[in-house]
PDB file of C-alpha atoms in Angstrom:
ATOM      1  CA  MET A  17      34.003  23.883  10.219  1.00  0.00           C
ATOM      2  CA  SER A  18      31.166  22.975   7.931  1.00  0.00           C
ATOM      3  CA  LEU A  19      28.256  21.119   9.297  1.00  0.00           C
ATOM      4  CA  ILE A  20      26.418  18.516   7.022  1.00  0.00           C
ATOM      5  CA  ASP A  21      22.827  17.703   7.920  1.00  0.00           C
ATOM      6  CA  ASN A  22      22.737  14.337   6.606  1.00  0.00           C
ATOM      7  CA  ASP A  23      18.880  13.914   7.789  1.00  0.00           C
ATOM      8  CA  LEU A  24      17.980  16.767   5.487  1.00  0.00           C
ATOM      9  CA  LEU A  25      19.924  15.461   2.839  1.00  0.00           C
ATOM     10  CA  SER A  26      18.825  11.697   2.752  1.00  0.00           C
ATOM     11  CA  ILE A  27      15.230  12.892   2.861  1.00  0.00           C
ATOM     12  CA  GLN A  28      15.902  15.339  -0.376  1.00  0.00           C
ATOM     13  CA  GLU A  29      17.483  12.282  -1.887  1.00  0.00           C
ATOM     14  CA  ALA A  30      14.597   9.962  -1.174  1.00  0.00           C
ATOM     15  CA  ARG A  31      12.169  12.629  -2.450  1.00  0.00           C
ATOM     16  CA  ILE A  32      13.846  12.882  -5.880  1.00  0.00           C
ATOM     17  CA  LEU A  33      14.512   8.972  -6.174  1.00  0.00           C
ATOM     18  CA  LEU A  34      10.523   8.501  -5.285  1.00  0.00           C
ATOM     19  CA  GLU A  35       9.348  11.249  -7.950  1.00  0.00           C
ATOM     20  CA  CYS A  36      11.663   9.297 -10.487  1.00  0.00           C
ATOM     21  CA  ALA A  37      10.183   6.022  -9.690  1.00  0.00           C
ATOM     22  CA  ALA A  38       6.764   7.251  -9.512  1.00  0.00           C
ATOM     23  CA  ASP A  39       7.307   8.680 -12.907  1.00  0.00           C
ATOM     24  CA  SER A  40       8.880   5.906 -14.522  1.00  0.00           C
ATOM     25  CA  ALA A  41       5.837   3.494 -13.618  1.00  0.00           C
ATOM     26  CA  GLU A  42       4.190   4.693 -17.037  1.00  0.00           C
ATOM     27  CA  VAL A  43       7.432   4.126 -18.996  1.00  0.00           C
ATOM     28  CA  LEU A  44       7.528   0.729 -17.520  1.00  0.00           C
ATOM     29  CA  GLU A  45       3.987  -0.378 -18.408  1.00  0.00           C
ATOM     30  CA  GLY A  46       4.934   0.386 -22.074  1.00  0.00           C
ATOM     31  CA  LEU A  47       8.276  -1.750 -22.058  1.00  0.00           C
ATOM     32  CA  PRO A  48       8.194  -4.882 -24.421  1.00  0.00           C
ATOM     33  CA  GLY A  49       8.618  -7.847 -22.968  1.00  0.00           C
ATOM     34  CA  THR A  50      11.578  -8.691 -25.137  1.00  0.00           C
ATOM     35  CA  LEU A  51      13.318  -5.645 -23.297  1.00  0.00           C
ATOM     36  CA  VAL A  52      12.785  -6.819 -19.866  1.00  0.00           C
ATOM     37  CA  ASP A  53      13.842 -10.629 -20.795  1.00  0.00           C
ATOM     38  CA  ASP A  54      17.154  -8.948 -22.385  1.00  0.00           C
ATOM     39  CA  PHE A  55      17.501  -6.951 -19.187  1.00  0.00           C
ATOM     40  CA  LEU A  56      17.535 -10.238 -16.972  1.00  0.00           C
ATOM     41  CA  GLN A  57      19.489 -12.092 -19.192  1.00  0.00           C
ATOM     42  CA  HIS A  58      22.397  -9.521 -19.130  1.00  0.00           C
ATOM     43  CA  LEU A  59      22.000  -8.987 -15.231  1.00  0.00           C
ATOM     44  CA  ARG A  60      22.591 -12.903 -15.016  1.00  0.00           C
ATOM     45  CA  GLU A  61      25.970 -12.672 -17.443  1.00  0.00           C
ATOM     46  CA  GLY A  62      27.058  -9.284 -16.025  1.00  0.00           C
ATOM     47  CA  LEU A  63      26.667 -10.059 -12.236  1.00  0.00           C
ATOM     48  CA  LEU A  64      27.251 -13.778 -11.831  1.00  0.00           C
ATOM     49  CA  PRO A  65      30.919 -13.881 -12.311  1.00  0.00           C
ATOM     50  CA  LYS A  66      30.909 -11.050  -9.508  1.00  0.00           C
ATOM     51  CA  ALA A  67      29.046 -13.172  -6.794  1.00  0.00           C
ATOM     52  CA  GLY A  68      32.323 -14.137  -5.081  1.00  0.00           C
ATOM     53  CA  GLU A  69      33.674 -10.327  -5.189  1.00  0.00           C
ATOM     54  CA  TYR A  70      30.181  -9.056  -3.679  1.00  0.00           C
ATOM     55  CA  ALA A  71      30.196 -11.705  -0.866  1.00  0.00           C
ATOM     56  CA  GLU A  72      33.734 -11.013   0.147  1.00  0.00           C
ATOM     57  CA  GLU A  73      33.001  -7.185   0.101  1.00  0.00           C
ATOM     58  CA  ALA A  74      29.859  -7.684   2.433  1.00  0.00           C
ATOM     59  CA  PHE A  75      31.776  -9.855   4.646  1.00  0.00           C
ATOM     60  CA  ALA A  76      34.511  -7.254   4.957  1.00  0.00           C
ATOM     61  CA  GLU A  77      32.073  -4.422   5.625  1.00  0.00           C
ATOM     62  CA  SER A  78      29.346  -6.362   8.043  1.00  0.00           C
ATOM     63  CA  ASP A  79      31.448  -9.317   9.523  1.00  0.00           C
ATOM     64  CA  TYR A  80      28.335 -11.250   9.024  1.00  0.00           C
ATOM     65  CA  CYS A  81      27.694 -14.440   7.234  1.00  0.00           C
ATOM     66  CA  SER A  82      30.257 -16.731   5.516  1.00  0.00           C
ATOM     67  CA  PRO A  83      31.466 -15.305   2.327  1.00  0.00           C
ATOM     68  CA  GLU A  84      31.292 -18.802   0.452  1.00  0.00           C
ATOM     69  CA  ASP A  85      27.623 -19.463   1.569  1.00  0.00           C
ATOM     70  CA  GLU A  86      26.926 -15.658   0.540  1.00  0.00           C
ATOM     71  CA  ALA A  87      28.257 -16.470  -2.817  1.00  0.00           C
ATOM     72  CA  GLY A  88      26.647 -19.597  -3.564  1.00  0.00           C
ATOM     73  CA  LEU A  89      23.126 -17.846  -2.636  1.00  0.00           C
ATOM     74  CA  THR A  90      23.869 -15.087  -4.803  1.00  0.00           C
ATOM     75  CA  LYS A  91      24.673 -17.556  -7.903  1.00  0.00           C
ATOM     76  CA  TRP A  92      21.563 -19.338  -7.050  1.00  0.00           C
ATOM     77  CA  VAL A  93      19.613 -15.966  -7.361  1.00  0.00           C
ATOM     78  CA  LEU A  94      21.165 -15.077 -10.394  1.00  0.00           C
ATOM     79  CA  THR A  95      20.709 -18.797 -12.385  1.00  0.00           C
ATOM     80  CA  ASP A  96      17.785 -20.772 -10.580  1.00  0.00           C
ATOM     81  CA  LEU A  97      15.587 -18.084  -9.131  1.00  0.00           C
ATOM     82  CA  LEU A  98      16.093 -15.763 -12.392  1.00  0.00           C
ATOM     83  CA  GLY A  99      15.283 -18.395 -14.509  1.00  0.00           C
ATOM     84  CA  GLU A 100      12.024 -19.346 -12.490  1.00  0.00           C
ATOM     85  CA  VAL A 101      11.013 -15.784 -12.544  1.00  0.00           C
ATOM     86  CA  SER A 102      11.658 -15.296 -16.338  1.00  0.00           C
ATOM     87  CA  ALA A 103       9.244 -18.245 -16.868  1.00  0.00           C
ATOM     88  CA  GLN A 104       6.665 -16.688 -15.075  1.00  0.00           C
ATOM     89  CA  THR A 105       3.547 -15.330 -16.853  1.00  0.00           C
ATOM     90  CA  PRO A 106       4.468 -11.824 -17.832  1.00  0.00           C
ATOM     91  CA  VAL A 107       2.432  -8.940 -16.382  1.00  0.00           C
ATOM     92  CA  GLN A 108      -0.650  -7.405 -18.544  1.00  0.00           C
ATOM     93  CA  ARG A 109      -1.609 -10.986 -19.943  1.00  0.00           C
ATOM     94  CA  ILE A 110      -4.959 -12.430 -19.159  1.00  0.00           C
ATOM     95  CA  VAL A 111      -4.541 -16.250 -18.588  1.00  0.00           C
ATOM     96  CA  ARG A 112      -7.672 -18.553 -18.313  1.00  0.00           C
ATOM     97  CA  SER A 113      -7.545 -21.493 -15.927  1.00  0.00           C
ATOM     98  CA  SER A 114      -9.000 -24.763 -16.846  1.00  0.00           C
ATOM     99  CA  ASN A 115     -11.388 -24.132 -13.804  1.00  0.00           C
ATOM    100  CA  GLY A 116     -12.905 -21.300 -15.813  1.00  0.00           C
ATOM    101  CA  SER A 117     -11.487 -18.485 -13.885  1.00  0.00           C
ATOM    102  CA  ALA A 118      -9.184 -15.695 -15.368  1.00  0.00           C
ATOM    103  CA  GLU A 119      -6.284 -14.023 -13.998  1.00  0.00           C
ATOM    104  CA  VAL A 120      -3.844 -11.378 -14.888  1.00  0.00           C
ATOM    105  CA  CYS A 121      -0.714 -10.189 -13.395  1.00  0.00           C
ATOM    106  CA  LEU A 122      -0.354  -6.291 -12.738  1.00  0.00           C
ATOM    107  CA  PRO A 123       2.334  -4.185 -11.318  1.00  0.00           C
ATOM    108  CA  LYS A 124       1.257  -2.986  -7.952  1.00  0.00           C
ATOM    109  CA  GLY A 125       3.268   0.223  -8.042  1.00  0.00           C
ATOM    110  CA  VAL A 126       6.247   1.475  -6.398  1.00  0.00           C
ATOM    111  CA  VAL A 127       8.360  -0.837  -4.144  1.00  0.00           C
ATOM    112  CA  VAL A 128      10.352   0.205  -1.176  1.00  0.00           C
ATOM    113  CA  SER A 129      13.027  -2.428   0.369  1.00  0.00           C
ATOM    114  CA  LEU A 130      14.873  -2.058   3.590  1.00  0.00           C
ATOM    115  CA  LEU A 131      17.692  -4.382   3.123  1.00  0.00           C
ATOM    116  CA  PRO A 132      19.096  -6.587   6.204  1.00  0.00           C
ATOM    117  CA  ASP A 133      22.447  -6.495   7.255  1.00  0.00           C
ATOM    118  CA  TRP A 134      23.236 -10.317   6.270  1.00  0.00           C
ATOM    119  CA  LEU A 135      22.974 -11.907   2.992  1.00  0.00           C
ATOM    120  CA  SER A 136      22.142  -8.061   1.722  1.00  0.00           C
ATOM    121  CA  VAL A 137      23.206  -8.986  -1.791  1.00  0.00           C
ATOM    122  CA  PRO A 138      21.406 -12.041  -2.812  1.00  0.00           C
ATOM    123  CA  THR A 139      18.246 -10.446  -0.821  1.00  0.00           C
ATOM    124  CA  MET A 140      18.393  -7.335  -3.019  1.00  0.00           C
ATOM    125  CA  LEU A 141      19.179  -9.188  -6.330  1.00  0.00           C
ATOM    126  CA  SER A 142      16.204 -11.581  -5.727  1.00  0.00           C
ATOM    127  CA  GLN A 143      13.796  -8.608  -5.081  1.00  0.00           C
ATOM    128  CA  LEU A 144      15.333  -6.635  -7.875  1.00  0.00           C
ATOM    129  CA  VAL A 145      14.631  -9.627 -10.274  1.00  0.00           C
ATOM    130  CA  MET A 146      11.168  -9.808  -9.490  1.00  0.00           C
ATOM    131  CA  ALA A 147      10.709  -6.224  -9.731  1.00  0.00           C
ATOM    132  CA  VAL A 148      11.778  -5.952 -13.313  1.00  0.00           C
ATOM    133  CA  ARG A 149       9.861  -8.918 -14.219  1.00  0.00           C
ATOM    134  CA  SER A 150       6.656  -7.326 -12.725  1.00  0.00           C
ATOM    135  CA  LYS A 151       7.511  -3.831 -14.230  1.00  0.00           C
ATOM    136  CA  SER A 152       7.644  -2.309 -10.957  1.00  0.00           C
ATOM    137  CA  PRO A 153       9.972   0.672  -9.768  1.00  0.00           C
ATOM    138  CA  VAL A 154      12.055  -0.121  -6.890  1.00  0.00           C
ATOM    139  CA  VAL A 155      13.928   1.882  -4.454  1.00  0.00           C
ATOM    140  CA  PHE A 156      16.373  -0.011  -2.254  1.00  0.00           C
ATOM    141  CA  SER A 157      17.705   1.187   1.268  1.00  0.00           C
ATOM    142  CA  ALA A 158      20.715  -0.328   3.245  1.00  0.00           C
ATOM    143  CA  SER A 159      21.910   0.663   6.764  1.00  0.00           C
ATOM    144  CA  ALA A 160      25.473   1.868   7.284  1.00  0.00           C
ATOM    145  CA  ARG A 161      26.901  -1.647   8.101  1.00  0.00           C
ATOM    146  CA  VAL A 162      26.492  -2.857   4.341  1.00  0.00           C
ATOM    147  CA  HIS A 163      25.703   0.335   2.608  1.00  0.00           C
ATOM    148  CA  GLU A 164      28.928   0.659   0.555  1.00  0.00           C
ATOM    149  CA  THR A 165      28.573  -3.256  -0.731  1.00  0.00           C
ATOM    150  CA  CYS A 166      25.085  -2.608  -1.987  1.00  0.00           C
ATOM    151  CA  ALA A 167      25.749   0.599  -3.402  1.00  0.00           C
ATOM    152  CA  MET A 168      28.845  -1.169  -5.332  1.00  0.00           C
ATOM    153  CA  VAL A 169      25.989  -3.830  -6.503  1.00  0.00           C
ATOM    154  CA  MET A 170      23.415  -1.113  -7.365  1.00  0.00           C
ATOM    155  CA  GLY A 171      26.334   0.567  -9.672  1.00  0.00           C
ATOM    156  CA  ASP A 172      26.952  -2.294 -11.590  1.00  0.00           C
ATOM    157  CA  VAL A 173      23.001  -2.973 -11.920  1.00  0.00           C
ATOM    158  CA  LEU A 174      22.432   0.741 -13.456  1.00  0.00           C
ATOM    159  CA  LYS A 175      25.407   0.246 -15.728  1.00  0.00           C
ATOM    160  CA  ILE A 176      23.809  -2.779 -17.270  1.00  0.00           C
ATOM    161  CA  ALA A 177      20.425  -1.067 -17.289  1.00  0.00           C
ATOM    162  CA  GLU A 178      21.895   1.610 -19.328  1.00  0.00           C
ATOM    163  CA  PHE A 179      23.349  -0.752 -21.827  1.00  0.00           C
ATOM    164  CA  CYS A 180      19.993  -2.517 -22.129  1.00  0.00           C
ATOM    165  CA  HIS A 181      17.876   0.686 -22.389  1.00  0.00           C
ATOM    166  CA  TYR A 182      15.998  -0.114 -19.408  1.00  0.00           C
ATOM    167  CA  PRO A 183      14.723   2.855 -17.141  1.00  0.00           C
ATOM    168  CA  THR A 184      17.286   3.669 -14.687  1.00  0.00           C
ATOM    169  CA  GLU A 185      14.808   5.862 -12.869  1.00  0.00           C
ATOM    170  CA  ALA A 186      13.022   2.723 -11.883  1.00  0.00           C
ATOM    171  CA  LEU A 187      15.842   1.269  -9.820  1.00  0.00           C
ATOM    172  CA  GLY A 188      16.653   3.698  -7.095  1.00  0.00           C
ATOM    173  CA  TYR A 189      19.112   3.419  -4.167  1.00  0.00           C
ATOM    174  CA  LEU A 190      19.361   5.588  -1.214  1.00  0.00           C
ATOM    175  CA  SER A 191      23.051   6.598  -1.136  1.00  0.00           C
ATOM    176  CA  ILE A 192      22.879   9.019   1.988  1.00  0.00           C
ATOM    177  CA  PHE A 193      21.548   6.326   4.488  1.00  0.00           C
ATOM    178  CA  CYS A 194      19.573   7.937   7.412  1.00  0.00           C
ATOM    179  CA  PRO A 195      16.574   6.749   9.378  1.00  0.00           C
ATOM    180  CA  GLU A 196      14.642   9.850   8.729  1.00  0.00           C
ATOM    181  CA  GLY A 197      14.997   9.271   5.111  1.00  0.00           C
ATOM    182  CA  GLU A 198      13.892   5.595   5.217  1.00  0.00           C
ATOM    183  CA  GLU A 199      11.040   6.927   7.398  1.00  0.00           C
ATOM    184  CA  TRP A 200       9.902   9.502   4.688  1.00  0.00           C
ATOM    185  CA  VAL A 201      10.221   7.373   1.682  1.00  0.00           C
ATOM    186  CA  CYS A 202       8.023   4.630   3.203  1.00  0.00           C
ATOM    187  CA  SER A 203       5.495   6.860   4.373  1.00  0.00           C
ATOM    188  CA  GLN A 204       4.981   8.621   1.168  1.00  0.00           C
ATOM    189  CA  PRO A 205       1.381   7.827  -0.701  1.00  0.00           C
ATOM    190  CA  CYS A 206       2.690   6.927  -3.965  1.00  0.00           C
ATOM    191  CA  VAL A 207       4.378   3.860  -2.235  1.00  0.00           C
ATOM    192  CA  ARG A 208       2.480   0.560  -2.723  1.00  0.00           C
ATOM    193  CA  VAL A 209       4.716  -2.070  -1.062  1.00  0.00           C
ATOM    194  CA  VAL A 210       7.208  -2.032   1.668  1.00  0.00           C
ATOM    195  CA  ILE A 211       9.587  -4.911   2.208  1.00  0.00           C
ATOM    196  CA  ASP A 212      11.242  -4.819   5.443  1.00  0.00           C
ATOM    197  CA  SER A 213      13.829  -7.414   6.097  1.00  0.00           C
ATOM    198  CA  ARG A 214      15.480  -6.109   9.113  1.00  0.00           C
ATOM    199  CA  GLU A 215      15.985  -8.441  12.192  1.00  0.00           C
ATOM    200  CA  ASP A 216      14.575  -5.756  14.490  1.00  0.00           C
ATOM    201  CA  GLY A 217      11.194  -6.256  13.035  1.00  0.00           C
ATOM    202  CA  SER A 218      11.174  -2.578  12.448  1.00  0.00           C
ATOM    203  CA  ASP A 219       8.001  -1.087  14.150  1.00  0.00           C
ATOM    204  CA  PRO A 220       5.455  -0.253  11.226  1.00  0.00           C
ATOM    205  CA  ARG A 221       4.182   2.592  13.603  1.00  0.00           C
ATOM    206  CA  ARG A 222       7.278   4.520  12.469  1.00  0.00           C
ATOM    207  CA  PHE A 223       6.144   5.372   8.993  1.00  0.00           C
ATOM    208  CA  ASP A 224       2.517   5.845   7.762  1.00  0.00           C
ATOM    209  CA  ALA A 225       1.560   2.296   6.379  1.00  0.00           C
ATOM    210  CA  ALA A 226      -1.990   3.187   5.336  1.00  0.00           C
ATOM    211  CA  GLY A 227      -2.942   2.088   1.879  1.00  0.00           C
ATOM    212  CA  LYS A 228       0.293  -0.099   1.355  1.00  0.00           C
ATOM    213  CA  ASP A 229       1.088  -3.760   1.723  1.00  0.00           C
ATOM    214  CA  VAL A 230       3.973  -4.050   4.141  1.00  0.00           C
ATOM    215  CA  TYR A 231       5.706  -7.622   4.456  1.00  0.00           C
ATOM    216  CA  PHE A 232       8.406  -8.188   6.975  1.00  0.00           C
ATOM    217  CA  ALA A 233      10.632 -10.929   5.436  1.00  0.00           C
ATOM    218  CA  THR A 234      13.212 -12.093   8.171  1.00  0.00           C
ATOM    219  CA  LEU A 235      11.842 -15.271   9.620  1.00  0.00           C
ATOM    220  CA  GLY A 236      12.805 -18.194   7.300  1.00  0.00           C
ATOM    221  CA  ASN A 237      12.903 -21.613   8.597  1.00  0.00           C
ATOM    222  CA  ASN A 238      13.223 -21.678  12.390  1.00  0.00           C
ATOM    223  CA  PRO A 239      13.723 -24.952  14.215  1.00  0.00           C
ATOM    224  CA  VAL A 240      13.583 -25.774  17.933  1.00  0.00           C
ATOM    225  CA  PHE A 241      15.349 -28.252  19.502  1.00  0.00           C
ATOM    226  CA  VAL A 242      13.995 -29.786  22.838  1.00  0.00           C
ATOM    227  CA  GLU A 243      15.738 -32.011  24.830  1.00  0.00           C
ATOM    228  CA  SER A 244      14.683 -34.617  27.838  1.00  0.00           C
ATOM    229  CA  THR A 245      16.230 -32.273  30.211  1.00  0.00           C
ATOM    230  CA  ALA A 246      14.017 -28.988  28.968  1.00  0.00           C
ATOM    231  CA  ASP A 247      11.344 -27.177  30.914  1.00  0.00           C
ATOM    232  CA  LEU A 248       8.557 -28.525  28.602  1.00  0.00           C
ATOM    233  CA  GLY A 249       6.032 -25.812  29.692  1.00  0.00           C
ATOM    234  CA  ALA A 250       8.394 -22.997  28.860  1.00  0.00           C
ATOM    235  CA  CYS A 251       9.610 -24.463  25.576  1.00  0.00           C
ATOM    236  CA  ALA A 252       5.789 -24.686  24.491  1.00  0.00           C
ATOM    237  CA  ASP A 253       5.315 -20.789  25.472  1.00  0.00           C
ATOM    238  CA  GLU A 254       8.380 -19.846  23.503  1.00  0.00           C
ATOM    239  CA  VAL A 255       7.074 -21.704  20.279  1.00  0.00           C
ATOM    240  CA  VAL A 256       3.494 -20.380  20.651  1.00  0.00           C
ATOM    241  CA  LEU A 257       4.422 -16.927  21.512  1.00  0.00           C
ATOM    242  CA  GLY A 258       7.477 -17.023  18.893  1.00  0.00           C
ATOM    243  CA  LYS A 259       7.331 -14.619  15.745  1.00  0.00           C
ATOM    244  CA  SER A 260       7.840 -17.631  13.422  1.00  0.00           C
ATOM    245  CA  TYR A 261       4.723 -19.432  14.690  1.00  0.00           C
ATOM    246  CA  CYS A 262       2.756 -16.322  13.465  1.00  0.00           C
ATOM    247  CA  TYR A 263      -0.345 -17.064  15.708  1.00  0.00           C
ATOM    248  CA  GLY A 264      -0.909 -20.339  14.200  1.00  0.00           C
ATOM    249  CA  MET A 265      -1.702 -19.277  10.750  1.00  0.00           C
ATOM    250  CA  LEU A 266      -0.500 -21.068   7.558  1.00  0.00           C
ATOM    251  CA  PRO A 267       2.951 -19.010   7.162  1.00  0.00           C
ATOM    252  CA  GLY A 268       3.582 -20.670  10.904  1.00  0.00           C
ATOM    253  CA  ALA A 269       4.714 -23.766   8.761  1.00  0.00           C
ATOM    254  CA  GLU A 270       8.231 -22.085   8.871  1.00  0.00           C
ATOM    255  CA  GLN A 271       8.276 -23.056  12.693  1.00  0.00           C
ATOM    256  CA  SER A 272       9.578 -26.591  13.312  1.00  0.00           C
ATOM    257  CA  ALA A 273      10.398 -28.519  16.307  1.00  0.00           C
ATOM    258  CA  VAL A 274      13.000 -31.321  16.804  1.00  0.00           C
ATOM    259  CA  VAL A 275      11.826 -33.138  20.119  1.00  0.00           C
ATOM    260  CA  GLU A 276      13.921 -36.009  21.779  1.00  0.00           C
ATOM    261  CA  ARG A 277      11.521 -39.179  21.671  1.00  0.00           C
ATOM    262  CA  ALA A 278      11.775 -39.467  25.663  1.00  0.00           C
ATOM    263  CA  VAL A 279       9.741 -36.344  25.929  1.00  0.00           C
ATOM    264  CA  ASP A 280       7.893 -36.270  22.383  1.00  0.00           C
ATOM    265  CA  THR A 281       4.511 -37.235  23.644  1.00  0.00           C
ATOM    266  CA  ARG A 282       4.810 -34.808  26.818  1.00  0.00           C
ATOM    267  CA  PHE A 283       5.722 -31.798  24.762  1.00  0.00           C
ATOM    268  CA  GLN A 284       2.888 -32.506  22.229  1.00  0.00           C
ATOM    269  CA  GLU A 285       0.569 -32.499  25.441  1.00  0.00           C
ATOM    270  CA  GLU A 286       2.097 -28.806  26.556  1.00  0.00           C
ATOM    271  CA  LEU A 287       1.343 -27.764  22.966  1.00  0.00           C
ATOM    272  CA  ARG A 288      -2.066 -28.893  22.847  1.00  0.00           C
ATOM    273  CA  ARG A 289      -3.097 -27.182  26.422  1.00  0.00           C
ATOM    274  CA  ARG A 290      -1.862 -23.936  24.418  1.00  0.00           C
ATOM    275  CA  GLY A 291      -4.428 -24.492  21.897  1.00  0.00           C
ATOM    276  CA  CYS A 292      -2.360 -26.013  19.222  1.00  0.00           C
ATOM    277  CA  HIS A 293      -3.585 -28.770  16.766  1.00  0.00           C
ATOM    278  CA  PHE A 294      -1.957 -31.821  15.208  1.00  0.00           C
ATOM    279  CA  LEU A 295      -3.066 -32.452  11.753  1.00  0.00           C
ATOM    280  CA  SER A 296      -4.243 -36.303  11.060  1.00  0.00           C
ATOM    281  CA  ASP A 297      -2.791 -37.578   7.516  1.00  0.00           C
ATOM    282  CA  GLU A 298      -6.482 -37.195   6.230  1.00  0.00           C
ATOM    283  CA  GLU A 299      -6.889 -33.491   7.546  1.00  0.00           C
ATOM    284  CA  ALA A 300      -3.213 -32.723   6.095  1.00  0.00           C
ATOM    285  CA  GLU A 301      -4.379 -34.092   2.762  1.00  0.00           C
ATOM    286  CA  ARG A 302      -7.830 -32.208   2.855  1.00  0.00           C
ATOM    287  CA  LEU A 303      -5.981 -29.082   3.601  1.00  0.00           C
ATOM    288  CA  VAL A 304      -3.304 -29.630   0.807  1.00  0.00           C
ATOM    289  CA  SER A 305      -6.229 -30.623  -1.851  1.00  0.00           C
ATOM    290  CA  SER A 306      -7.758 -27.223  -0.759  1.00  0.00           C
ATOM    291  CA  LEU A 307      -4.690 -24.933  -1.256  1.00  0.00           C
ATOM    292  CA  PHE A 308      -3.392 -26.646  -4.199  1.00  0.00           C
ATOM    293  CA  MET A 309      -4.203 -27.888  -7.516  1.00  0.00           C
ATOM    294  CA  PRO A 310      -3.291 -31.746  -8.580  1.00  0.00           C
ATOM    295  CA  ASP A 311      -0.279 -30.218 -10.316  1.00  0.00           C
ATOM    296  CA  GLY A 312       1.114 -28.538  -7.078  1.00  0.00           C
ATOM    297  CA  ARG A 313       0.302 -24.820  -7.929  1.00  0.00           C
ATOM    298  CA  PRO A 314      -1.670 -23.072  -5.650  1.00  0.00           C
ATOM    299  CA  TYR A 315      -5.228 -21.821  -6.037  1.00  0.00           C
ATOM    300  CA  ARG A 316      -4.481 -18.103  -6.640  1.00  0.00           C
ATOM    301  CA  GLU A 317      -8.171 -17.015  -5.560  1.00  0.00           C
ATOM    302  CA  LEU A 318      -6.952 -18.047  -1.967  1.00  0.00           C
ATOM    303  CA  ILE A 319      -4.113 -15.711  -1.670  1.00  0.00           C
ATOM    304  CA  GLY A 320      -4.444 -12.375  -0.569  1.00  0.00           C
TER     305      GLY A 320
END
């Protein structure tokens, strides 16, 4: 009886994928914009008709989400989102704004993405089109619950990449899933960005995050519903201590509360006792004018 050391195999595959991704960075820098645009267009044409099939496969494998909802989101990624990404300023082009500042979009380097068990296909495709547009190598890893579905999608992506002469070395997928392989690939110094979309909020201490941008992309909009019979103090604690609140920082705008009218004032007081502040209309307008230009675009200097 032969024994297979999947831990070792996963690490070996991760090393090969990462070496290829790092080597492809220079190749990507020299790609003409027309080739990148052509690849994105062919991704839309080749994958959009299969959105329903991907959703059915993901549901059958993971038993998560609604196939109809996931198919709709995948179609949105391959139409609206892909169109918005394609319209963005290409990398390596200097753009001067009306206020005299200059900005240039540059690829940050190798990206590693840890995909979630739900909505894994639209998540992967949204990150893929952004990586392609920014000329960034990307390596994906999916857990065992959605591994085969993501592998099927990635296989179709690689066929389109070969047809469009896009470097396939820049598009990696860890085909042998093991936590040790993920840990190894995330810890390497050549990785510049790690996107962790897992619900467990994977502990960043499990890999070396030094010198990397690490994004936890699981929150989304999380409404809290407070009824008149609720323990208002406990609810306020849950909101303030919850991950979506983000310690009161601006990303905490993803946290919203729907409160029954009878306890609205009392619940606001509970939140204020815990250090929360409710913006007046004037304060909200001043904040918006500080963050956004009159045309709605954010001041890039404030993002970082």
